[in-house]
Amino acid sequence: MVNGKEGDHPIIDVLHYGKAVFGDPIEDLIRQLDDFGELKSYITANWALEQYGAYLEALQSGDRQGIDGIRRYLRFSLETELQRPRDETREP
């Protein structure tokens, strides 16, 4: 069962409600991490939520440069997370 309702967290929105939040390829990277069971890692949980606030502000203000910068940062960070050895990203 999902812990949270739609709109509570961008990761839950992507994975459980099929909502487009950041767009692809970012959402595809989130799904790949989910397949590995890595959603308890810092980057895909707390960090993505922190970035989501800045992303929404940029969207609302029409700040195209800000939107693109956040998307580049998310993509780079998620790709880096996928490259880590699997045991380094798991919580104890």
XYZ file of C-alpha atoms in Angstrom:
92
model
C 0.000 0.000 0.000
C 1.214 3.485 -0.835
C 2.245 5.643 2.113
C 1.009 9.042 1.001
C -1.588 10.547 -1.255
C -1.143 12.078 -4.667
C 0.758 15.346 -4.386
C 2.514 14.458 -1.108
C 5.836 13.512 -2.672
C 7.100 13.639 -6.272
C 8.496 10.085 -6.112
C 5.149 8.654 -4.983
C 3.430 10.651 -7.715
C 5.706 9.208 -10.403
C 5.748 5.601 -9.232
C 2.316 4.987 -7.796
C 0.057 7.505 -9.500
C 1.759 7.680 -12.898
C 1.846 11.453 -12.667
C 4.306 13.370 -14.835
C 6.400 15.426 -12.427
C 9.856 16.062 -13.880
C 9.412 14.465 -17.305
C 11.615 11.897 -18.967
C 14.396 10.865 -18.760
C 14.255 11.803 -15.051
C 11.133 9.769 -14.346
C 12.629 6.773 -16.154
C 15.702 7.042 -13.900
C 13.444 7.143 -10.828
C 11.696 3.988 -12.052
C 15.052 2.254 -12.602
C 16.096 3.037 -9.038
C 12.751 1.713 -7.842
C 13.413 -1.538 -9.725
C 16.642 -1.873 -7.708
C 14.775 -1.138 -4.479
C 16.841 2.018 -3.967
C 14.117 4.518 -3.119
C 15.249 4.736 0.498
C 18.463 6.399 -0.651
C 18.980 10.077 0.100
C 18.968 11.214 -3.509
C 15.691 9.614 -4.509
C 13.782 10.441 -1.344
C 14.692 13.558 0.641
C 16.785 15.180 -2.041
C 14.201 14.862 -4.812
C 11.594 16.402 -2.530
C 13.902 19.352 -1.808
C 14.477 19.903 -5.525
C 10.770 19.620 -6.241
C 10.015 22.857 -4.369
C 12.558 24.798 -6.422
C 11.284 23.128 -9.592
C 7.683 24.170 -8.875
C 8.764 27.753 -8.201
C 10.645 27.854 -11.496
C 7.633 26.400 -13.346
C 5.229 28.893 -11.795
C 7.457 31.862 -12.569
C 8.230 30.671 -16.098
C 11.958 30.576 -15.333
C 13.047 28.374 -18.248
C 16.708 28.585 -17.262
C 15.880 27.509 -13.707
C 13.708 24.631 -14.920
C 16.418 23.373 -17.256
C 19.105 23.706 -14.580
C 17.119 21.715 -12.023
C 16.315 19.019 -14.601
C 20.003 18.737 -15.574
C 20.982 18.475 -11.911
C 18.313 15.840 -11.198
C 19.322 13.799 -14.229
C 23.030 13.927 -13.360
C 22.381 13.003 -9.723
C 20.056 10.130 -10.545
C 22.435 8.765 -13.180
C 25.243 8.963 -10.604
C 23.054 7.140 -8.090
C 22.443 4.360 -10.610
C 26.196 3.927 -11.064
C 26.887 3.374 -7.351
C 27.470 -0.146 -6.141
C 24.078 -1.291 -4.878
C 25.200 -1.888 -1.287
C 26.408 1.748 -0.853
C 22.951 3.251 -1.306
C 20.953 1.015 1.008
C 20.029 2.149 4.480
C 21.193 -0.147 7.283
